Amino acid sequence: MPTIELTGGTTTELPEGEPLGSVLPPEAIAARVDGELVDLSHVPATDGKVEAVLPDDGDGLHVLRHSAAHILAQAVCDLWPGTRYAIGPPIEDGFYYDLELPGQVSESDLARIEDRMREIVAADQPFVREEISRAEALERFADQPYKREIIESLEEGEVPAGDTVTVYRNDGWADLCLGPHVPSTGRLTAFKLMKVAGAYWRGDEGRPMLTRIYGTAWPSEQELDDHLHRLEEAEKRDHRRLGRELDLFSSPEELGPGLWVWHPKGGIFRKQLEDYVRDLHLERGYDLVVTPHIARSVLWETSGHLEKYSDNMYPPMRTDTGDYYAKPMNCPFHVLVFKSKTRSYRDLPMRLSELGTIYRHERIGTLHGLLRIRGGTQDDSHIFCTPDQLVDEILKVFDLTFEILGTFGFIEPVINLSTLPGQTILQPEMAERATQALTTALDRSGLAWTEAEGEGTFYGPKVDFHFRDAIGRLWQLTTVQCDFALPERFGLEYVGEDNQRHRPVMIHRAILGTLERFSAVLIEHYGGAFPLWLSPEQVRLVPVADRHLEHARELASLLRALGLRPAVDESGETVGKKVRAAQLAKAPYVLVIGDKEIESGDLTVRDRDAVETRGVPFDDFAAALVDEAASKRLSQSRFGG
Ligand SMILES: [Zn+2]
Ligand SMILES: [Zn+2]
C-alpha cells in the first residue's frame, strides 16, 4: 500500500489500485506527484508527496485549457466528419486547435461548435488515459495523417521516445497526448470560442494551411466574464485607434512598416513627455549628449553589435568613406563621448543621457502599432562609474524609475533579474561580477524580484521592471543593465586616486524604453484621457454663436499667455455638436461662451465627466488649471460648488 504525503504534511495510505483522486479535494482537476503532473486517475505504485492541482493555479489552468482544446476538436469532428486534427495546445489566456476541415469554417460557425462542446461537457465524459504501442497508435490514427506524422517523428523529441505512446480518449474520440487532463469533460464550465485563423502545419509555408480555432477557458464564469471585459476594455483603449482619433500619429505606407510620423498634437504630447524626463535627469546629475543616427562599421565591430546583433540591424549604407549602419543602440556613441578625453576618478560617476533615436529591423510579423516598431527614441543613459560606485548608482536608477513612473500612476512593479543568454561577449568572471552587482542592489533595495534565466542582453545581465496599467495589464518598461564588456572592448580608462589607470563599469538604462512604445502604453493606460499636463489641447472654447467668437479668442489668448494650451472651435456647428466634438477629442475642459458669460465675465466650465459648473471667475479657472498642470496629477479640479 503506497504511503501518500499530502500538502500540509499529513500522510495517508492509499489502498492498492486506488487512484490518487480518491484522497484529494473534489475541486482538484489533476495532481502533482513528487513535482510531476499526473491525472487524478493515476494509480501510484510507490510512496510519494502528492499535491492537488486546482483549476486556478498555473498548471491547473494549463490542464483545463488543454482539455478544452480536446473538446473543441472533438466537437468539430462531430460536426464535420472527416476532419483531420493536428495539434491543440493551451496558450496564454486560452487554447487553440489546428484542424483540416472538409469544408469552410468561419466565425459564424463558432456558436454551433460551442453548442456541441456544451453537449460534450453536459455528458460529463471521462478522459481515459491509455498507453498503447506505436504500431497500434499508427493503426488507431490511420485516417489522421497529422497524428501519424507526429507518431512517426517520435524520436525527433516531440514526445518522449519509446515504444509506447499515450492516448486520451473520451467517448469515441481520441487524441495523441501526454496529458494530464481533467477527470471528465464536465469540469470545463467557463469557456468561449474567440476566432478563426489560418496557420501552416508546423509553421512551414510549404505545408498545408490549417484552420486554427482559438478559445478561452477559465475556472469560473466570473473569471471568464472578467477576461472578456478586459478584452473589450483593451479594445476600446487600443492606442492605434485612439492615436488616429486624437490625431496624434500615423504610419503612412510610404514610410515603411514600423515607422511613424507624429502629428502636431502628438508633437506637443511628446514635448511634454520629453521635457519632463530630460529636466528630471538634469536635476539628478545626468549630463545631456547628442549623437548621430549612423556610424561606420568599425564602431559596431568594436562594440560587438555586428557579431551578435546584426540580425536586428538595417543593412549597411555603402559610401566612399566606408560602410555605415543606422544605430540599433546608443551605447557605443556614449562610449565615444567618455573616450574623448582622459578621465579621472573625480569625473565619475559620469551619467550621459540622450533621447536617442534607434533603428531595429524587427521582423515584419512582430510589428504592432507603436508597441513594436522599427525606429524609435529611447530615454537612454549610460553611467560610467568605478566598481565601488556600481551598486549605489544602480540604486539611484531604481529611485529615478519610481519617481518617473510613479508620476503616471505606475507603482508596485514586478521585477525580474534576467541572467545572461547563451550568446554573449562576456567572460564568465565579468558575467559573475555584473550579476552580483545587480543582485546586491536588488537585495539592498528591499524590492521583491525573481530570476528570468537567459533573458539578458549579449553584453550583460539586466533588471527589468514591469508595471501594471489601469486595466491590470503588465508592461515591461524600465531596464537596467550592468556591463563590464563594452568598457573592455573600447579600452575605457580613468586615472584613479592612486594615479594608476583603471577600467570603469557601465550601466545601461532606459526608464521609459522607447518614447513611442511608452506613449502607446500611456494612451492605453489613460484610455486617451490624459492628465492636463500631457493633454495636447487643455481647454476647448465653444462659442454659442458667431458673435461670441471674438470673446472666445480673447480668452484663449489670455490662457495661452499663462502657458496653457487652449483651442477655439471656429466651426459653424451647433453648440451641441461642438461640445460633442470636444468630448471625442478628450479635451479636459470645455468653456461654453455665450451672452451670459460675456455679460457676467464668468465662465461655464464643463469637465471630462460632463459636470458643468456655472459662474466660475476667469482668474480662478486659469489659476486652477496652471496648478493642475504643474502638479501632473490625473484627478481634475472642480469649480464652483
Ligand atoms: Zn491532450
Ligand atoms: Zn546601452
Coordinates of N, CA and C in Angstrom, one line a residue, residues 460-633:
G460 N 25.4 41.8 -21.2 CA 25.2 41.8 -19.7 C 23.9 41.4 -19.2
P461 N 23.8 41.0 -17.9 CA 22.5 40.7 -17.3 C 21.8 42.0 -17.1
K462 N 20.5 41.9 -16.8 CA 19.7 43.2 -16.6 C 18.6 43.0 -15.6
V463 N 18.1 44.1 -15.1 CA 16.9 44.1 -14.3 C 15.8 44.7 -15.0
D464 N 14.7 44.0 -15.1 CA 13.5 44.6 -15.8 C 12.4 44.9 -14.8
F465 N 11.8 46.1 -15.0 CA 10.7 46.5 -14.2 C 9.4 46.4 -15.1
H466 N 8.4 45.6 -14.6 CA 7.2 45.6 -15.3 C 6.1 46.3 -14.4
F467 N 5.3 47.1 -15.0 CA 4.3 47.8 -14.2 C 2.9 47.5 -14.8
R468 N 1.9 47.5 -13.9 CA 0.5 47.3 -14.3 C -0.1 48.6 -14.7
D469 N -0.9 48.5 -15.8 CA -1.7 49.7 -16.2 C -3.0 49.7 -15.6
A470 N -3.8 50.7 -16.0 CA -5.1 50.9 -15.3 C -6.1 49.7 -15.4
I471 N -5.9 48.9 -16.4 CA -6.7 47.7 -16.5 C -6.0 46.4 -16.2
G472 N -4.9 46.6 -15.5 CA -4.2 45.4 -14.9 C -3.2 44.7 -15.8
R473 N -3.0 45.2 -16.9 CA -2.0 44.5 -17.8 C -0.6 44.9 -17.4
L474 N 0.3 43.9 -17.5 CA 1.7 44.2 -17.1 C 2.5 44.6 -18.4
W475 N 3.3 45.7 -18.2 CA 4.1 46.2 -19.3 C 5.6 46.2 -18.8
Q476 N 6.5 45.7 -19.6 CA 7.9 45.8 -19.3 C 8.3 47.2 -19.7
L477 N 8.8 48.0 -18.7 CA 9.1 49.4 -19.1 C 10.6 49.6 -18.8
T478 N 11.0 49.6 -17.6 CA 12.4 50.0 -17.3 C 13.4 48.8 -17.4
T479 N 14.6 49.1 -18.0 CA 15.6 48.1 -17.9 C 16.9 48.7 -17.4
V480 N 17.6 48.0 -16.6 CA 18.9 48.4 -16.0 C 19.9 47.3 -16.3
Q481 N 21.0 47.6 -17.0 CA 21.9 46.6 -17.3 C 23.3 47.0 -16.8
C482 N 24.0 46.0 -16.4 CA 25.3 46.2 -15.8 C 26.3 45.6 -16.8
D483 N 27.3 46.4 -17.2 CA 28.2 46.0 -18.3 C 29.7 46.1 -18.0
F484 N 30.4 45.0 -18.0 CA 31.8 45.1 -17.9 C 32.5 44.9 -19.3
A485 N 31.7 44.5 -20.3 CA 32.2 44.1 -21.6 C 32.6 45.3 -22.5
L486 N 31.7 46.3 -22.7 CA 32.0 47.4 -23.6 C 33.2 48.2 -23.1
P487 N 33.3 48.5 -21.8 CA 34.5 49.2 -21.3 C 35.8 48.5 -21.7
E488 N 35.7 47.2 -21.7 CA 36.9 46.4 -22.0 C 37.1 46.5 -23.5
R489 N 36.1 46.3 -24.3 CA 36.3 46.3 -25.8 C 36.7 47.6 -26.3
F490 N 36.3 48.7 -25.7 CA 36.7 50.0 -26.1 C 37.9 50.5 -25.4
G491 N 38.4 49.7 -24.5 CA 39.6 50.1 -23.7 C 39.4 51.4 -22.9
L492 N 38.3 51.5 -22.3 CA 38.0 52.7 -21.5 C 38.8 52.7 -20.2
E493 N 39.3 53.9 -19.8 CA 40.1 54.0 -18.6 C 39.8 55.3 -17.9
Y494 N 40.1 55.3 -16.6 CA 40.1 56.5 -15.8 C 41.4 56.5 -14.9
V495 N 41.8 57.6 -14.5 CA 43.0 57.7 -13.7 C 42.5 57.7 -12.2
G496 N 42.9 56.7 -11.5 CA 42.4 56.6 -10.1 C 43.2 57.5 -9.1
E497 N 42.7 57.4 -7.9 CA 43.3 58.2 -6.8 C 44.8 57.8 -6.6
D498 N 45.1 56.6 -7.0 CA 46.5 56.0 -6.9 C 47.3 56.4 -8.1
N499 N 46.7 57.3 -9.0 CA 47.4 57.7 -10.2 C 47.6 56.6 -11.3
Q500 N 47.0 55.4 -11.0 CA 47.0 54.3 -12.0 C 45.8 54.3 -12.9
R501 N 45.9 53.7 -14.0 CA 44.8 53.6 -14.9 C 43.9 52.4 -14.5
H502 N 42.6 52.7 -14.5 CA 41.6 51.7 -14.1 C 40.5 51.6 -15.2
R503 N 39.8 50.5 -15.1 CA 38.7 50.3 -16.1 C 37.4 50.7 -15.4
P504 N 36.6 51.6 -16.0 CA 35.3 51.9 -15.4 C 34.3 50.8 -15.7
V505 N 33.1 50.8 -15.1 CA 32.0 49.9 -15.4 C 30.9 50.8 -16.0
M506 N 30.1 50.2 -16.8 CA 29.0 50.9 -17.5 C 27.6 50.4 -17.0
I507 N 26.7 51.3 -16.7 CA 25.3 50.9 -16.5 C 24.5 51.4 -17.7
H508 N 23.8 50.5 -18.4 CA 22.9 50.9 -19.5 C 21.5 51.0 -18.8
R509 N 20.8 52.0 -19.1 CA 19.4 52.1 -18.5 C 18.5 52.9 -19.3
A510 N 17.3 52.4 -19.5 CA 16.2 53.2 -20.2 C 15.0 53.1 -19.2
I511 N 14.5 54.2 -18.8 CA 13.4 54.1 -17.8 C 12.0 53.9 -18.5
L512 N 11.8 54.7 -19.6 CA 10.6 54.5 -20.3 C 10.7 53.5 -21.5
G513 N 11.9 53.2 -21.9 CA 12.1 52.4 -23.1 C 12.1 53.3 -24.3
T514 N 11.4 52.9 -25.4 CA 11.3 54.0 -26.4 C 10.1 54.8 -26.1
L515 N 10.2 56.1 -26.4 CA 9.0 57.0 -26.1 C 7.8 56.6 -26.9
E516 N 8.1 56.0 -28.1 CA 6.9 55.6 -28.9 C 6.2 54.5 -28.2
R517 N 6.9 53.5 -27.7 CA 6.2 52.4 -27.0 C 5.6 52.9 -25.7
F518 N 6.3 53.7 -25.0 CA 5.8 54.3 -23.8 C 4.5 55.1 -24.0
S519 N 4.5 55.8 -25.1 CA 3.4 56.6 -25.4 C 2.2 55.7 -25.7
A520 N 2.4 54.6 -26.4 CA 1.3 53.7 -26.7 C 0.8 53.1 -25.3
V521 N 1.7 52.8 -24.4 CA 1.3 52.3 -23.1 C 0.5 53.4 -22.4
L522 N 0.9 54.6 -22.4 CA 0.2 55.7 -21.7 C -1.2 55.9 -22.3
I523 N -1.3 55.9 -23.7 CA -2.6 56.1 -24.3 C -3.5 55.0 -23.8
E524 N -3.1 53.7 -23.8 CA -4.0 52.7 -23.4 C -4.2 52.7 -21.9
H525 N -3.2 53.1 -21.1 CA -3.4 53.3 -19.6 C -4.4 54.3 -19.3
Y526 N -4.3 55.5 -20.0 CA -5.3 56.6 -19.7 C -6.5 56.5 -20.6
G527 N -6.6 55.5 -21.5 CA -7.7 55.5 -22.5 C -7.8 56.8 -23.3
G528 N -6.7 57.5 -23.5 CA -6.6 58.7 -24.3 C -7.0 59.9 -23.5
A529 N -7.5 59.7 -22.3 CA -7.9 60.9 -21.5 C -6.7 61.3 -20.6
F530 N -5.8 62.0 -21.2 CA -4.5 62.3 -20.5 C -4.7 63.3 -19.3
P531 N -3.8 63.2 -18.3 CA -3.8 64.3 -17.3 C -3.5 65.6 -18.0
L532 N -3.9 66.7 -17.4 CA -3.8 68.0 -18.0 C -2.4 68.3 -18.6
W533 N -1.4 68.0 -17.9 CA 0.0 68.4 -18.3 C 0.4 67.7 -19.6
L534 N -0.2 66.5 -19.9 CA 0.1 65.8 -21.1 C -0.9 66.1 -22.3
S535 N -2.0 66.7 -21.9 CA -3.1 66.8 -22.9 C -2.6 67.8 -24.0
P536 N -2.6 67.4 -25.3 CA -2.2 68.4 -26.3 C -3.1 69.6 -26.3
E537 N -4.4 69.4 -26.1 CA -5.3 70.5 -26.0 C -5.9 70.5 -24.6
Q538 N -5.8 71.6 -23.9 CA -6.2 71.5 -22.5 C -7.6 72.1 -22.3
V539 N -7.9 73.1 -23.0 CA -9.2 73.8 -22.9 C -9.8 74.0 -24.3
R540 N -11.1 73.5 -24.5 CA -11.7 73.8 -25.8 C -12.8 74.9 -25.5
L541 N -12.6 76.0 -26.2 CA -13.6 77.1 -26.1 C -14.7 77.0 -27.2
V542 N -15.9 76.9 -26.7 CA -17.0 76.7 -27.6 C -17.9 78.0 -27.7
P543 N -17.8 78.8 -28.7 CA -18.7 80.0 -28.8 C -20.1 79.5 -29.2
V544 N -21.2 80.1 -28.5 CA -22.5 79.6 -28.8 C -22.9 80.1 -30.2
A545 N -22.5 81.3 -30.6 CA -22.8 81.8 -31.9 C -21.6 82.6 -32.4
D546 N -21.7 82.9 -33.7 CA -20.5 83.6 -34.3 C -20.2 84.9 -33.5
R547 N -21.2 85.6 -33.0 CA -21.0 86.9 -32.3 C -20.2 86.7 -31.0
H548 N -20.0 85.4 -30.6 CA -19.2 85.2 -29.3 C -17.8 84.7 -29.6
L549 N -17.5 84.6 -30.9 CA -16.2 84.1 -31.4 C -15.1 85.0 -30.9
E550 N -15.3 86.3 -31.0 CA -14.2 87.3 -30.7 C -13.8 87.1 -29.2
H551 N -14.8 87.1 -28.4 CA -14.6 86.9 -26.9 C -13.9 85.6 -26.6
A552 N -14.3 84.6 -27.3 CA -13.6 83.3 -27.1 C -12.1 83.4 -27.4
R553 N -11.8 84.0 -28.5 CA -10.4 84.2 -29.0 C -9.6 85.0 -27.9
E554 N -10.3 86.0 -27.4 CA -9.6 86.8 -26.4 C -9.2 86.0 -25.1
L555 N -10.2 85.2 -24.7 CA -10.0 84.3 -23.5 C -8.9 83.3 -23.8
A556 N -8.9 82.8 -25.0 CA -7.9 81.8 -25.4 C -6.5 82.5 -25.3
S557 N -6.4 83.7 -25.8 CA -5.0 84.3 -25.8 C -4.6 84.6 -24.4
L558 N -5.5 84.9 -23.5 CA -5.2 85.1 -22.1 C -4.6 83.8 -21.5
L559 N -5.3 82.7 -21.8 CA -4.9 81.4 -21.3 C -3.5 81.0 -21.8
R560 N -3.4 81.3 -23.1 CA -2.1 80.9 -23.8 C -1.0 81.7 -23.1
A561 N -1.2 82.9 -22.7 CA -0.2 83.7 -22.1 C 0.3 83.1 -20.8
L562 N -0.6 82.3 -20.2 CA -0.3 81.7 -18.9 C 0.4 80.3 -19.1
G563 N 0.7 80.0 -20.4 CA 1.4 78.7 -20.7 C 0.4 77.6 -20.9
L564 N -0.9 77.9 -21.0 CA -1.9 76.8 -21.2 C -2.1 76.6 -22.7
R565 N -2.8 75.5 -23.0 CA -3.0 75.2 -24.4 C -4.5 75.1 -24.7
P566 N -5.1 76.3 -25.1 CA -6.5 76.4 -25.4 C -6.7 76.2 -26.9
A567 N -7.9 75.9 -27.3 CA -8.2 75.9 -28.8 C -9.7 76.4 -28.9
V568 N -9.9 77.3 -29.9 CA -11.3 77.8 -30.1 C -11.9 77.0 -31.2
D569 N -13.1 76.5 -31.0 CA -13.9 75.8 -32.0 C -14.5 76.9 -32.9
E570 N -13.9 77.1 -34.1 CA -14.3 78.1 -35.0 C -15.3 77.6 -36.1
S571 N -15.7 76.3 -35.9 CA -16.7 75.8 -36.9 C -18.1 76.4 -36.7
G572 N -18.9 76.4 -37.7 CA -20.2 77.0 -37.6 C -21.2 76.0 -37.1
E573 N -20.8 74.9 -36.4 CA -21.7 73.9 -36.0 C -22.6 74.4 -34.8
T574 N -23.6 73.6 -34.4 CA -24.4 73.9 -33.3 C -23.5 73.7 -32.0
V575 N -24.0 74.3 -30.9 CA -23.3 74.2 -29.6 C -23.2 72.7 -29.2
G576 N -24.3 72.0 -29.4 CA -24.3 70.6 -29.0 C -23.3 69.8 -29.8
K577 N -23.2 70.0 -31.1 CA -22.2 69.3 -31.9 C -20.8 69.7 -31.5
K578 N -20.6 71.0 -31.2 CA -19.2 71.4 -30.8 C -18.8 70.8 -29.5
V579 N -19.7 70.7 -28.5 CA -19.4 70.1 -27.2 C -19.1 68.6 -27.4
R580 N -19.9 68.0 -28.2 CA -19.7 66.6 -28.5 C -18.3 66.3 -29.1
A581 N -17.9 67.2 -30.1 CA -16.6 67.1 -30.7 C -15.5 67.2 -29.7
A582 N -15.7 68.2 -28.7 CA -14.7 68.4 -27.7 C -14.5 67.1 -26.8
Q583 N -15.7 66.5 -26.6 CA -15.6 65.3 -25.8 C -14.9 64.2 -26.5
L584 N -15.2 64.0 -27.8 CA -14.5 63.0 -28.6 C -13.0 63.2 -28.6
A585 N -12.6 64.5 -28.6 CA -11.2 64.9 -28.6 C -10.6 64.7 -27.3
K586 N -11.4 64.4 -26.3 CA -11.0 64.2 -24.9 C -10.3 65.4 -24.3
A587 N -10.9 66.6 -24.7 CA -10.4 67.8 -24.1 C -10.8 67.8 -22.6
P588 N -9.8 68.1 -21.7 CA -10.1 68.1 -20.3 C -11.2 69.1 -19.9
Y589 N -11.1 70.3 -20.5 CA -12.1 71.3 -20.1 C -12.7 71.9 -21.3
V590 N -14.1 72.2 -21.2 CA -14.8 72.9 -22.3 C -15.4 74.1 -21.7
L591 N -15.2 75.3 -22.3 CA -15.8 76.5 -21.9 C -16.8 76.9 -23.0
V592 N -18.1 76.9 -22.5 CA -19.1 77.4 -23.5 C -19.3 78.9 -23.3
I593 N -19.1 79.7 -24.4 CA -19.1 81.1 -24.3 C -20.4 81.7 -25.0
G594 N -21.3 82.2 -24.2 CA -22.5 82.8 -24.8 C -22.7 84.2 -24.2
D595 N -23.9 84.8 -24.5 CA -24.2 86.1 -24.0 C -24.0 86.2 -22.5
K596 N -24.5 85.2 -21.7 CA -24.5 85.3 -20.3 C -23.0 85.4 -19.8
E597 N -22.2 84.6 -20.4 CA -20.8 84.6 -19.9 C -20.1 85.9 -20.3
I598 N -20.4 86.4 -21.4 CA -19.8 87.7 -21.8 C -20.3 88.8 -20.9
E599 N -21.6 88.8 -20.6 CA -22.2 89.9 -19.7 C -21.6 89.8 -18.3
S600 N -21.5 88.6 -17.7 CA -21.1 88.4 -16.3 C -19.6 88.4 -16.2
G601 N -18.9 88.1 -17.3 CA -17.4 87.9 -17.2 C -17.0 86.6 -16.6
D602 N -18.0 85.8 -16.1 CA -17.7 84.5 -15.5 C -17.8 83.4 -16.6
L603 N -17.3 82.2 -16.2 CA -17.3 81.1 -17.2 C -18.2 80.0 -16.8
T604 N -18.7 79.2 -17.9 CA -19.3 78.0 -17.7 C -18.3 76.9 -18.1
V605 N -18.0 76.1 -17.1 CA -16.9 75.1 -17.3 C -17.5 73.7 -17.3
R606 N -17.1 72.9 -18.3 CA -17.6 71.5 -18.4 C -16.3 70.7 -18.4
D607 N -16.3 69.7 -17.4 CA -15.1 68.9 -17.4 C -15.3 67.6 -18.1
R608 N -14.4 66.7 -18.1 CA -14.4 65.4 -18.9 C -15.6 64.5 -18.5
D609 N -16.0 64.6 -17.2 CA -17.1 63.8 -16.8 C -18.4 64.5 -17.1
A610 N -18.4 65.5 -17.9 CA -19.6 66.3 -18.3 C -20.3 67.0 -17.2
V611 N -19.5 67.2 -16.1 CA -20.0 68.0 -15.0 C -19.9 69.5 -15.4
E612 N -21.0 70.2 -15.3 CA -21.0 71.6 -15.7 C -21.0 72.5 -14.5
T613 N -20.1 73.5 -14.4 CA -20.2 74.5 -13.3 C -20.3 75.9 -13.9
R614 N -21.3 76.6 -13.5 CA -21.5 78.0 -14.0 C -21.0 79.0 -13.0
G615 N -20.7 80.2 -13.5 CA -20.3 81.3 -12.7 C -18.9 81.2 -12.1
V616 N -18.0 80.6 -12.9 CA -16.6 80.5 -12.4 C -15.8 81.7 -12.9
P617 N -15.2 82.5 -11.9 CA -14.4 83.6 -12.4 C -13.3 83.2 -13.2
F618 N -13.0 83.9 -14.3 CA -11.9 83.5 -15.2 C -10.6 83.3 -14.4
D619 N -10.2 84.2 -13.5 CA -8.9 84.1 -12.8 C -8.8 82.8 -12.0
D620 N -9.9 82.5 -11.4 CA -9.9 81.2 -10.6 C -9.7 80.0 -11.5
F621 N -10.4 80.0 -12.6 CA -10.3 78.9 -13.6 C -8.8 78.8 -14.1
A622 N -8.3 79.9 -14.5 CA -6.9 79.9 -15.0 C -5.9 79.4 -14.0
A623 N -6.1 80.0 -12.8 CA -5.1 79.6 -11.7 C -5.2 78.1 -11.4
A624 N -6.4 77.6 -11.4 CA -6.6 76.2 -11.0 C -6.0 75.3 -12.1
L625 N -6.1 75.7 -13.4 CA -5.5 74.9 -14.4 C -4.0 74.9 -14.4
V626 N -3.4 76.1 -14.2 CA -2.0 76.2 -14.1 C -1.5 75.3 -13.0
D627 N -2.2 75.3 -11.9 CA -1.9 74.5 -10.7 C -2.0 73.0 -11.1
E628 N -3.1 72.6 -11.7 CA -3.3 71.2 -12.1 C -2.2 70.7 -13.0
A629 N -1.9 71.5 -14.0 CA -0.8 71.1 -15.0 C 0.5 70.9 -14.3
A630 N 0.8 71.9 -13.4 CA 2.1 71.8 -12.7 C 2.2 70.6 -11.8
S631 N 1.0 70.2 -11.2 CA 1.0 69.0 -10.3 C 1.2 67.7 -11.0
K632 N 0.9 67.7 -12.3 CA 0.9 66.5 -13.1 C -0.1 65.4 -12.6
R633 N -1.0 65.8 -11.8 CA -1.9 64.8 -11.3 C -3.0 64.6 -12.3

